Amino acid sequence: MRITIFNGSPRGQKGNTHRMVTEFLKGAEDAGAQTENIFLAQKKIHYCLGCFSCWIKTPGKCAIKDDMQDLLEKYMKSDIVVLASPVYVGSVTGIMKNFIDRIIPLHDPHFEKNENGIYRHLTRYKTYPKIVLISNCGFPEQAHFEYFRSVFKYFEFLDSKNNTIIAEIYRGEGELLKVENIFLKPVLNNYRQLLRKAGGEIVKNQKLSDELKAELEKPLIPYDQYVKEANKSWDEDLKKVV
C-alpha cells in the first residue's frame, strides 16, 4: 500500500499538523505501508485561473507550469492520500485550498446525476485514492472542524464511489501538541500512540474502529483548563511587546 501525505500547513515541519502526521505515518509504516510526506508550502502551486484548459485544450493536464503536475501524479499513484491542514479561520489554509482547486483536471467537465439526483462532473479515471483527513486547531471543541470538514465532503458529493473519505482525525487543543511539560507528557504520549494505532488500522482495514475514533476525540485536558492556560500564555506574550 502506498500512502502520500499532502501537508498544507505553512509551518511545515514546525507545525502541530506535522506532529500528528509523523505519528500516523509511523503506525502506517509499521503496518507495511510505503509512505511519502509532502509539504505543500515547499512547492510552487499557483492558484487556479479558471481557464478550463485542463478540460478543453489539454484534457487532464493543467496549463499552468508549476509543481502540480508532479503532485497530481503522486496523488493518483497513491492507494490512500492524507490531506492534512490546520484550521485557519474555520477552514483549510490557503495553501491547501490552492491544492484542492488544482485537482480539477482529475475530473471530466461533463455533467451527470449522482445517486441523490444532484448533478456533478464525471470522473476521468476508473479509480481514485481513498482519503484520510488530519487536522488540528487552537480551539478546544470538535465543533470547530465542521466547516473544515465540509470543504472535503464536497469530494464525496462529486463522486462518493471514487472520492471516499475513510477516516477523519481532528485534534482540538492543538497547541498542546508542542508543549513540553512533565505533567502533560503522559497525556501526549498516549495521544501519539493513538495516532500510530490509527495509521496501522488504516493500512490493515481502510477504516478506524469506533473505539479508536472515540479515543482520538477525547479532550487532552479539560476545556476550561485549556482556555485558562491559553489566555495566560497570550497575556505573557503580549507583555513582552508592550
CSV table of C-alpha atoms in Angstrom, one decimal:
chain,number,residue,atom,x,y,z
A,1,MET,CA,0.0,0.0,0.0
A,2,ARG,CA,1.2,3.5,-0.9
A,3,ILE,CA,0.2,6.4,1.3
A,4,THR,CA,1.0,10.0,0.4
A,5,ILE,CA,0.6,12.9,2.8
A,6,PHE,CA,-0.1,16.4,1.4
A,7,ASN,CA,0.5,18.7,4.3
A,8,GLY,CA,-1.0,22.2,3.8
A,9,SER,CA,0.5,23.9,6.9
A,10,PRO,CA,2.6,27.0,6.3
A,11,ARG,CA,4.7,26.0,9.3
A,12,GLY,CA,5.8,22.7,7.6
A,13,GLN,CA,7.9,20.6,9.9
A,14,LYS,CA,7.5,23.0,12.8
A,15,GLY,CA,3.7,22.8,12.8
A,16,ASN,CA,1.3,20.8,15.0
A,17,THR,CA,-0.1,19.2,11.9
A,18,HIS,CA,3.2,17.6,11.2
A,19,ARG,CA,3.4,16.4,14.7
A,20,MET,CA,0.2,14.5,14.1
A,21,VAL,CA,1.2,13.3,10.7
A,22,THR,CA,4.5,12.0,12.0
A,23,GLU,CA,2.9,9.6,14.5
A,24,PHE,CA,0.2,8.5,12.0
A,25,LEU,CA,2.9,7.6,9.4
A,26,LYS,CA,4.9,5.6,12.0
A,27,GLY,CA,1.9,3.4,12.5
A,28,ALA,CA,1.3,3.1,8.8
A,29,GLU,CA,4.9,2.2,8.1
A,30,ASP,CA,5.0,-0.4,10.9
A,31,ALA,CA,1.9,-2.0,9.3
A,32,GLY,CA,3.9,-2.3,6.0
A,33,ALA,CA,2.8,0.8,4.0
A,34,GLN,CA,5.2,2.8,1.8
A,35,THR,CA,4.8,6.5,2.7
A,36,GLU,CA,5.7,9.9,1.4
A,37,ASN,CA,5.3,13.2,3.3
A,38,ILE,CA,4.9,16.2,1.1
A,39,PHE,CA,4.9,19.8,2.4
A,40,LEU,CA,2.9,21.9,0.1
A,41,ALA,CA,4.5,25.1,1.5
A,42,GLN,CA,7.7,23.9,-0.2
A,43,LYS,CA,6.1,23.6,-3.6
A,44,LYS,CA,5.2,26.1,-6.3
A,45,ILE,CA,1.5,25.9,-6.5
A,46,HIS,CA,-0.2,28.8,-8.4
A,47,TYR,CA,-3.9,29.4,-7.9
A,48,CYS,CA,-6.4,28.1,-10.4
A,49,LEU,CA,-7.1,30.5,-13.3
A,50,GLY,CA,-10.4,29.1,-14.2
A,51,CYS,CA,-9.3,28.9,-17.8
A,52,PHE,CA,-10.8,25.4,-18.4
A,53,SER,CA,-7.7,24.4,-20.4
A,54,CYS,CA,-7.5,21.1,-18.4
A,55,TRP,CA,-11.0,20.3,-19.7
A,56,ILE,CA,-10.8,21.5,-23.3
A,57,LYS,CA,-7.3,22.3,-24.7
A,58,THR,CA,-5.3,19.7,-22.8
A,59,PRO,CA,-7.8,17.3,-21.2
A,60,GLY,CA,-6.5,16.1,-17.8
A,61,LYS,CA,-3.5,18.4,-17.8
A,62,CYS,CA,-3.3,21.9,-16.3
A,63,ALA,CA,-1.9,24.8,-18.5
A,64,ILE,CA,0.0,26.2,-15.5
A,65,LYS,CA,3.6,25.1,-15.4
A,66,ASP,CA,4.4,24.5,-11.7
A,67,ASP,CA,4.8,21.7,-9.3
A,68,MET,CA,1.2,20.5,-9.5
A,69,GLN,CA,1.8,18.2,-12.4
A,70,ASP,CA,4.2,16.1,-10.3
A,71,LEU,CA,1.9,16.3,-7.3
A,72,LEU,CA,-1.1,15.1,-9.3
A,73,GLU,CA,0.9,12.1,-10.5
A,74,LYS,CA,1.8,11.2,-6.9
A,75,TYR,CA,-1.8,11.7,-5.9
A,76,MET,CA,-3.1,9.3,-8.5
A,77,LYS,CA,-0.4,6.7,-7.8
A,78,SER,CA,-1.4,6.5,-4.2
A,79,ASP,CA,-3.7,4.0,-2.6
A,80,ILE,CA,-4.5,6.5,0.1
A,81,VAL,CA,-3.9,10.2,0.3
A,82,VAL,CA,-3.8,12.1,3.6
A,83,LEU,CA,-4.9,15.7,3.3
A,84,ALA,CA,-3.5,17.4,6.3
A,85,SER,CA,-4.1,21.0,7.3
A,86,PRO,CA,-4.6,23.1,10.4
A,87,VAL,CA,-7.8,25.1,10.8
A,88,TYR,CA,-7.4,28.7,9.6
A,89,VAL,CA,-10.5,30.9,10.2
A,90,GLY,CA,-12.7,27.8,10.4
A,91,SER,CA,-11.4,26.3,7.1
A,92,VAL,CA,-8.3,24.9,5.4
A,93,THR,CA,-5.2,27.0,4.8
A,94,GLY,CA,-4.8,29.0,1.6
A,95,ILE,CA,-2.1,26.6,0.5
A,96,MET,CA,-4.4,23.6,0.9
A,97,LYS,CA,-7.2,25.4,-0.9
A,98,ASN,CA,-5.0,26.1,-3.9
A,99,PHE,CA,-4.0,22.5,-4.0
A,100,ILE,CA,-7.7,21.3,-3.8
A,101,ASP,CA,-8.7,23.8,-6.6
A,102,ARG,CA,-5.9,22.4,-8.8
A,103,ILE,CA,-7.1,18.8,-8.5
A,104,ILE,CA,-9.9,19.7,-11.0
A,105,PRO,CA,-8.0,18.2,-14.0
A,106,LEU,CA,-8.7,14.8,-12.5
A,107,HIS,CA,-12.4,15.2,-13.4
A,108,ASP,CA,-14.3,15.5,-16.7
A,109,PRO,CA,-16.3,18.6,-17.4
A,110,HIS,CA,-19.5,16.7,-18.5
A,111,PHE,CA,-22.4,16.5,-16.1
A,112,GLU,CA,-24.3,13.5,-14.7
A,113,LYS,CA,-26.7,13.0,-11.8
A,114,ASN,CA,-25.3,11.4,-8.6
A,115,GLU,CA,-27.2,8.8,-6.5
A,116,ASN,CA,-29.2,11.6,-4.9
A,117,GLY,CA,-30.3,13.1,-8.2
A,118,ILE,CA,-27.9,16.1,-8.0
A,119,TYR,CA,-25.6,16.9,-10.9
A,120,ARG,CA,-21.9,16.5,-10.7
A,121,HIS,CA,-18.9,16.3,-13.0
A,122,LEU,CA,-17.9,12.9,-14.5
A,123,THR,CA,-14.8,11.1,-13.3
A,124,ARG,CA,-11.8,11.0,-15.7
A,125,TYR,CA,-10.3,7.8,-14.2
A,126,LYS,CA,-11.7,4.4,-13.1
A,127,THR,CA,-10.1,4.5,-9.7
A,128,TYR,CA,-9.0,7.2,-7.3
A,129,PRO,CA,-7.2,7.0,-3.9
A,130,LYS,CA,-9.1,6.8,-0.7
A,131,ILE,CA,-8.9,9.9,1.5
A,132,VAL,CA,-7.9,10.5,5.1
A,133,LEU,CA,-8.2,13.9,6.7
A,134,ILE,CA,-6.0,15.1,9.5
A,135,SER,CA,-6.3,18.5,11.2
A,136,ASN,CA,-5.9,20.4,14.5
A,137,CYS,CA,-7.0,23.8,15.8
A,138,GLY,CA,-6.3,26.1,18.7
A,139,PHE,CA,-9.9,26.0,19.9
A,140,PRO,CA,-10.8,23.1,22.2
A,141,GLU,CA,-14.1,21.8,20.9
A,142,GLN,CA,-14.6,19.4,17.9
A,143,ALA,CA,-17.3,21.7,16.7
A,144,HIS,CA,-14.7,24.0,15.2
A,145,PHE,CA,-13.9,21.4,12.5
A,146,GLU,CA,-17.4,21.4,11.0
A,147,TYR,CA,-16.7,24.0,8.2
A,148,PHE,CA,-13.3,22.4,7.6
A,149,ARG,CA,-15.0,19.0,7.2
A,150,SER,CA,-17.5,20.5,4.7
A,151,VAL,CA,-14.7,21.5,2.3
A,152,PHE,CA,-13.6,17.9,1.8
A,153,LYS,CA,-17.1,16.4,2.0
A,154,TYR,CA,-17.6,18.1,-1.4
A,155,PHE,CA,-15.2,15.5,-2.8
A,156,GLU,CA,-17.7,12.8,-1.8
A,157,PHE,CA,-20.6,14.9,-3.1
A,158,LEU,CA,-18.8,14.9,-6.5
A,159,ASP,CA,-18.3,11.2,-6.5
A,160,SER,CA,-18.9,9.2,-3.4
A,161,LYS,CA,-17.7,5.9,-5.0
A,162,ASN,CA,-14.3,7.2,-6.0
A,163,ASN,CA,-13.6,10.0,-3.6
A,164,THR,CA,-14.3,8.1,-0.4
A,165,ILE,CA,-13.2,9.7,2.9
A,166,ILE,CA,-12.3,6.7,5.0
A,167,ALA,CA,-11.1,8.5,8.2
A,168,GLU,CA,-11.1,11.9,9.8
A,169,ILE,CA,-8.8,12.7,12.7
A,170,TYR,CA,-9.3,16.1,14.3
A,171,ARG,CA,-7.5,17.4,17.3
A,172,GLY,CA,-8.9,20.3,19.3
A,173,GLU,CA,-6.5,21.9,21.9
A,174,GLY,CA,-3.9,21.5,19.1
A,175,GLU,CA,-1.4,24.0,20.7
A,176,LEU,CA,-0.8,21.4,23.5
A,177,LEU,CA,1.0,19.2,21.0
A,178,LYS,CA,4.1,21.3,21.1
A,179,VAL,CA,4.1,21.9,24.9
A,180,GLU,CA,6.9,20.3,26.9
A,181,ASN,CA,5.6,19.8,30.3
A,182,ILE,CA,6.3,16.9,32.7
A,183,PHE,CA,2.6,16.7,33.8
A,184,LEU,CA,1.4,16.8,30.2
A,185,LYS,CA,3.9,14.3,28.9
A,186,PRO,CA,1.9,11.1,29.7
A,187,VAL,CA,-1.2,12.6,28.0
A,188,LEU,CA,0.7,13.5,24.9
A,189,ASN,CA,2.5,10.1,24.8
A,190,ASN,CA,-0.9,8.4,25.0
A,191,TYR,CA,-2.3,10.5,22.1
A,192,ARG,CA,0.8,9.8,20.0
A,193,GLN,CA,0.2,6.1,20.5
A,194,LEU,CA,-3.4,6.5,19.4
A,195,LEU,CA,-2.3,8.2,16.2
A,196,ARG,CA,0.1,5.4,15.5
A,197,LYS,CA,-2.7,2.9,16.0
A,198,ALA,CA,-4.8,4.9,13.6
A,199,GLY,CA,-2.1,4.6,10.9
A,200,GLY,CA,-1.9,0.9,11.4
A,201,GLU,CA,-5.7,0.5,11.3
A,202,ILE,CA,-5.9,2.4,8.0
A,203,VAL,CA,-3.4,0.2,6.4
A,204,LYS,CA,-5.0,-3.0,7.7
A,205,ASN,CA,-8.7,-2.2,7.5
A,206,GLN,CA,-9.0,1.1,5.5
A,207,LYS,CA,-11.1,2.5,8.3
A,208,LEU,CA,-10.8,3.3,12.0
A,209,SER,CA,-12.6,1.3,14.7
A,210,ASP,CA,-15.4,3.1,16.6
A,211,GLU,CA,-13.4,2.6,19.8
A,212,LEU,CA,-10.3,4.3,18.4
A,213,LYS,CA,-12.3,7.2,16.9
A,214,ALA,CA,-13.9,7.9,20.3
A,215,GLU,CA,-10.4,7.8,22.0
A,216,LEU,CA,-8.9,10.2,19.4
A,217,GLU,CA,-11.6,12.8,20.0
A,218,LYS,CA,-11.4,12.9,23.8
A,219,PRO,CA,-10.0,16.2,25.2
A,220,LEU,CA,-6.4,16.1,26.2
A,221,ILE,CA,-7.2,18.2,29.3
A,222,PRO,CA,-10.5,19.8,30.4
A,223,TYR,CA,-11.6,22.6,28.1
A,224,ASP,CA,-11.8,25.2,30.9
A,225,GLN,CA,-8.3,24.5,32.0
A,226,TYR,CA,-7.0,24.7,28.4
A,227,VAL,CA,-8.7,28.1,27.8
A,228,LYS,CA,-7.3,29.4,31.1
A,229,GLU,CA,-3.8,28.4,30.3
A,230,ALA,CA,-4.1,29.6,26.7
A,231,ASN,CA,-5.3,33.1,27.7
A,232,LYS,CA,-2.5,33.2,30.3
A,233,SER,CA,0.1,32.4,27.6
A,234,TRP,CA,-1.3,35.1,25.3
A,235,ASP,CA,-1.1,37.6,28.1
A,236,GLU,CA,2.5,36.7,28.8
A,237,ASP,CA,3.4,37.1,25.1
A,238,LEU,CA,1.7,40.4,24.8
A,239,LYS,CA,3.6,41.7,27.9
A,240,LYS,CA,6.9,41.1,26.0
A,241,VAL,CA,6.0,43.6,23.3
A,242,VAL,CA,4.4,46.3,25.4
